Short mmCIF file of C-alpha atoms in Angstrom, two decimals:
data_model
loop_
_atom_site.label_atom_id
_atom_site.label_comp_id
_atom_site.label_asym_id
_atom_site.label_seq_id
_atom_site.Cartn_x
_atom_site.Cartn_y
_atom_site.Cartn_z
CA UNK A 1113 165.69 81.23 112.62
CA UNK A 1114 169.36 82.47 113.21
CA UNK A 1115 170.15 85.88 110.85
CA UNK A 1116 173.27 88.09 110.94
CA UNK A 1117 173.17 90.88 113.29
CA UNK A 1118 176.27 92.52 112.97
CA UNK A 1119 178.86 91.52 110.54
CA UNK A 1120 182.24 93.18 110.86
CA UNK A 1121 186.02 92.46 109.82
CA UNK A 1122 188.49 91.47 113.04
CA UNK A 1123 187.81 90.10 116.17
CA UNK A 1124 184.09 90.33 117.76
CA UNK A 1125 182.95 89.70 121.01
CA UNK A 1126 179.30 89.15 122.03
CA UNK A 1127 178.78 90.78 125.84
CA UNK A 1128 175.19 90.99 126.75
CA UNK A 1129 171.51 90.02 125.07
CA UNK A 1130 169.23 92.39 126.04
CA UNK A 1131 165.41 91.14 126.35
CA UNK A 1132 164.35 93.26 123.67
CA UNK A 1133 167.14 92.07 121.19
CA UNK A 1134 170.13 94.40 121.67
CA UNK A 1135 173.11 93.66 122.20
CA UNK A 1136 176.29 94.51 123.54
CA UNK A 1137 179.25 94.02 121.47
CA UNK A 1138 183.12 94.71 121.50
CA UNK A 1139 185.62 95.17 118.37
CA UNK A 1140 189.12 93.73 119.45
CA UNK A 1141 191.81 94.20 118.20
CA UNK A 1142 194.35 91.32 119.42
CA UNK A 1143 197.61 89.93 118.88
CA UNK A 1144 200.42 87.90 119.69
CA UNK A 1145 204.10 88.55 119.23
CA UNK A 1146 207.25 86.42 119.79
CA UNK A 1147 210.51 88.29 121.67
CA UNK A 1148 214.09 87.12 121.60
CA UNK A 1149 217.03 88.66 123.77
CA UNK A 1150 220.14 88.30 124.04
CA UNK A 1151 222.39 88.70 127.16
CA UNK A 1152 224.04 91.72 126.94
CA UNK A 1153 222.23 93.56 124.90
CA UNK A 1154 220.20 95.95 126.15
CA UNK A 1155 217.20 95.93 123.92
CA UNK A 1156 214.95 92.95 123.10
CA UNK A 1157 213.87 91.88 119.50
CA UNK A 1158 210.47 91.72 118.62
CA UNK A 1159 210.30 88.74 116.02
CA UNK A 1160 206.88 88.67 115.28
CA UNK A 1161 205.39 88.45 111.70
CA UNK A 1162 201.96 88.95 111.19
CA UNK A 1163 199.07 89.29 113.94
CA UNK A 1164 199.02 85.74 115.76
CA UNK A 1165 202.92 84.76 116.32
CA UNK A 1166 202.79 81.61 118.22
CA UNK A 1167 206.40 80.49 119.42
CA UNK A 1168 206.95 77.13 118.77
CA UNK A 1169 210.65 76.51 119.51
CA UNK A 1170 214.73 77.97 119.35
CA UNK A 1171 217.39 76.19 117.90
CA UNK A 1172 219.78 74.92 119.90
CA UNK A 1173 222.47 77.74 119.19
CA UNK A 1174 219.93 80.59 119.48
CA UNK A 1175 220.28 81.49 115.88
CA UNK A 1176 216.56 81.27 114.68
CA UNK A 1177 213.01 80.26 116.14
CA UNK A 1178 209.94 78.41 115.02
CA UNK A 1179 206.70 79.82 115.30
CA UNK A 1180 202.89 79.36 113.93
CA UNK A 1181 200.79 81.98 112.43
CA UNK A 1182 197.08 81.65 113.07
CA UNK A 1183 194.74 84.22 112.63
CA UNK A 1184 194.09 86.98 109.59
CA UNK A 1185 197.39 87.15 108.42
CA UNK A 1186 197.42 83.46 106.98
CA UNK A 1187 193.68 83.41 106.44
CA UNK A 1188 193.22 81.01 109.95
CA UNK A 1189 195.60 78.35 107.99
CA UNK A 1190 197.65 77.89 110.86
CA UNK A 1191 201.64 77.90 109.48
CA UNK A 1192 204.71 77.41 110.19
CA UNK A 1193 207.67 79.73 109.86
CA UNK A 1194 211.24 80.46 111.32
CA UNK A 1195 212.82 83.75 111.20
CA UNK A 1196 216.53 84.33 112.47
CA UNK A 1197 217.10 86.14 115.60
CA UNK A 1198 219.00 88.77 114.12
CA UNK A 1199 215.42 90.05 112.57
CA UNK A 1200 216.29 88.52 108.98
CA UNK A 1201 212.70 88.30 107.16
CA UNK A 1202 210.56 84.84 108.35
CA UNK A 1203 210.50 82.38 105.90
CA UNK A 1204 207.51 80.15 105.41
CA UNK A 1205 207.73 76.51 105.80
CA UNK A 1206 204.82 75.36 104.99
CA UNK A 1207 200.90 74.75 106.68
CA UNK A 1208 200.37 72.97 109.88
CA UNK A 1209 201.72 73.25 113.84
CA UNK A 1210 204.69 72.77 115.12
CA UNK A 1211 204.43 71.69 118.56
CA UNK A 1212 206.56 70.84 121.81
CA UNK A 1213 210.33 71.69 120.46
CA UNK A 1214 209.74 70.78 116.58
CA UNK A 1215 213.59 71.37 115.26
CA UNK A 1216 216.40 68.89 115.11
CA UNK A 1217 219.35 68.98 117.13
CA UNK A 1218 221.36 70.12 114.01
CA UNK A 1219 218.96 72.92 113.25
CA UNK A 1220 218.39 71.22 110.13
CA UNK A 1221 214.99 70.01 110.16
CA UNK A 1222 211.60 70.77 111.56
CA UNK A 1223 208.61 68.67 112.43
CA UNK A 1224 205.36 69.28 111.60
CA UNK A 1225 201.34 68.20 111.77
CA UNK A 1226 199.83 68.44 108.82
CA UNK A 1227 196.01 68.02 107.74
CA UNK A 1228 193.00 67.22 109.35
CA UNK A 1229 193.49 64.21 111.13
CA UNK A 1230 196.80 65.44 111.99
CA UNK A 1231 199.77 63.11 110.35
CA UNK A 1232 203.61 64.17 110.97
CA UNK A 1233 206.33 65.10 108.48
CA UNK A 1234 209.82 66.29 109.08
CA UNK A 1235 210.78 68.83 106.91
CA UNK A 1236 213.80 70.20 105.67
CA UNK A 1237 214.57 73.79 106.49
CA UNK A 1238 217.25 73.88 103.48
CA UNK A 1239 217.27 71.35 100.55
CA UNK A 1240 215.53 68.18 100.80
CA UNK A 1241 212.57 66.10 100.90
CA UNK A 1242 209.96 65.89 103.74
CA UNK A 1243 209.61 62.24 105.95
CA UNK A 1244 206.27 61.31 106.58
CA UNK A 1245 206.82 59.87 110.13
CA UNK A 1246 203.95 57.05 110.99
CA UNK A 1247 201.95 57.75 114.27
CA UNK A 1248 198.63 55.74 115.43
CA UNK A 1249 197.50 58.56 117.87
CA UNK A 1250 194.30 60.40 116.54
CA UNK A 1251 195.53 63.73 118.37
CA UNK A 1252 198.99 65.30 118.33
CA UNK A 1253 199.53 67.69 121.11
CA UNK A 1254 203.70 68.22 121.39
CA UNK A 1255 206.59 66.34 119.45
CA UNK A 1256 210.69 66.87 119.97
CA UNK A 1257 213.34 65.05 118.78
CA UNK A 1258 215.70 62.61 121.02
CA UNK A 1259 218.96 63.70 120.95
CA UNK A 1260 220.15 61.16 118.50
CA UNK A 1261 218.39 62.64 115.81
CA UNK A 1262 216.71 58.77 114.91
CA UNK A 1263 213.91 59.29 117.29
CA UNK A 1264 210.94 61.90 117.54
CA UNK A 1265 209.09 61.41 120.89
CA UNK A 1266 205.07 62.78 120.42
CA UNK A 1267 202.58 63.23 123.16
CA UNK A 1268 199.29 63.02 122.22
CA UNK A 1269 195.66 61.39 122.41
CA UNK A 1270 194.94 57.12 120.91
CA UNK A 1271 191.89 55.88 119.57
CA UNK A 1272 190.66 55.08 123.23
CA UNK A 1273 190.67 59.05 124.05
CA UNK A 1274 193.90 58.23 126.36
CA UNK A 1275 197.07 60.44 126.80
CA UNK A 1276 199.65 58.31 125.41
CA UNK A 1277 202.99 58.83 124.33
CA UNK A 1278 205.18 57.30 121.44
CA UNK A 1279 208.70 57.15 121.03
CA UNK A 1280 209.24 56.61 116.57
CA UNK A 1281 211.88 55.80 114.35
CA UNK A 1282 213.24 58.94 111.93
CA UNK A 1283 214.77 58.62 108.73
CA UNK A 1284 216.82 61.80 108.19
CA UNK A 1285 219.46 60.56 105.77
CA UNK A 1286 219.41 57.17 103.38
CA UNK A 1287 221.50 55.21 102.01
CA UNK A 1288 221.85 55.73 98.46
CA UNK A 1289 223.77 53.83 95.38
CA UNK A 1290 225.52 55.55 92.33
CA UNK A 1291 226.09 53.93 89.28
CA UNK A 1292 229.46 55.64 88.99
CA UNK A 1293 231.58 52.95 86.41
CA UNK A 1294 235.48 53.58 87.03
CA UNK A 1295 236.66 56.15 88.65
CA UNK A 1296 240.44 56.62 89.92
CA UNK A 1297 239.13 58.49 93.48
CA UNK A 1298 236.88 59.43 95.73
CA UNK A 1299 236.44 62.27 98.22
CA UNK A 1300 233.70 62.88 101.04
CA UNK A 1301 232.83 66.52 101.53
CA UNK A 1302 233.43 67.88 105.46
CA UNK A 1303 230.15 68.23 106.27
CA UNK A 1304 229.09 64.82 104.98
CA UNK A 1305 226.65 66.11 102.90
CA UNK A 1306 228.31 65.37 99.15
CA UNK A 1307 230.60 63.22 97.47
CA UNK A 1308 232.87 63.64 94.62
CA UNK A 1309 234.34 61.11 92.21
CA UNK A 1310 237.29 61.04 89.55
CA UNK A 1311 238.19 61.72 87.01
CA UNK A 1312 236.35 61.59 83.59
CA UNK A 1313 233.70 64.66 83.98
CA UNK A 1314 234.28 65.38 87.93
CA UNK A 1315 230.98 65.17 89.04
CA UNK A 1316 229.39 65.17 92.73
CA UNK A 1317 226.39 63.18 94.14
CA UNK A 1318 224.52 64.70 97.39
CA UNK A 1319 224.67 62.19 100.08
CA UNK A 1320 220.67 62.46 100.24
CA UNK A 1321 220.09 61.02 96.78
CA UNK A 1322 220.62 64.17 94.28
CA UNK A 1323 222.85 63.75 91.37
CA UNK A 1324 224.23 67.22 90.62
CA UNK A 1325 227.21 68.24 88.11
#
């Protein structure tokens, strides 16, 4: 017959069981924080968020990180956030772990675990739609992308309880067709994110798929 000795909020660690039922408890109170500094600067930046900050990755030009909460603060839903380095407010990304070095190259997009068997997305930081990127291993452990942005290379455990590792194909941008009838010109935004046709009402299509006016 098991029955509740003790029940408290936080963090509680069992010691000692004495022969004549007591026992020997502790109350903790833990946590875990993420840091950033910069050289030159003579004080670091404490970037945590709530009580379990679990540094997942920095982007390539040092402007933000990734990192999991996982304890009281998100209810023990592990999640993912980033937060800027200047100490801008984290925004949340969504649930799951972010593992290994989970952002793009371009800082654009992260990559993620989600549910229970663990299945991958990448997800937009900005605007966009998540990938679901297809994985046979059972267990995901770490995940970063290749440098050419097509690839996301994942470490984890098969069917056969092996280490294995898997090198798969990423979708970040498709091809997409507009409808546009005639139009006298045609100009591609710098960043190679839009398009915009004319002339009748000048309208723009985003090069992921989004009609906007």
């Amino acid at each position: 017959y098991a029955r509740v000795v003790l029940p408290v909020p936080g963090r509680l660690t069992l010691h000692d069981i004495s022969a004549d039922g007591r026992v020997l408890v502790a109350i903790e109170n833990g946590r875990r924080e993420a840091v950033s500094g910069v050289q030159g600067e003579p004080q670091e930046r404490n970037l945590s968020w709530f009580d379990w900050s679990r540094l997942c990755g920095i982007s390539r030009d040092g402007s933000f990180i990734a990192f999991e909460e996982q304890a009281a603060g998100v209810q023990g839903l592990n999640t993912v956030f980033i937060r800027t380095t200047d100490g801008a407010p984290a925004v949340r990304i969504g649930e799951g772990r972010a593992r290994g070095n989970p952002i793009s190259p371009d800082g654009e997009w992260l990559a993620i675990a989600i549910g229970s068997p663990p299945h991958l997305e990448v997800v937009p930081i900005g605007v966009g739609e998540p990938r679901i990127v297809n994985c046979d291993l059972v267990e995901l452990s770490a995940w970063q992308f290749h440098p050419d942005m097509k690839r996301l290379v994942v470490l984890g455990t098969g069917r056969d309880d092996r280490r294995r590792y898997r090198t798969l194909e990423v979708v970040l941008r498709q091809e997409c067709v507009h409808d546009v009838g005639e139009r006298a010109g045609l100009g591609v935004a710098r960043e190679e994110r839009a398009v915009a046709d004319v002339p009748a009402a000048a309208d723009h299509h985003d090069v992921d798929g989004d009609e906007a006016a």
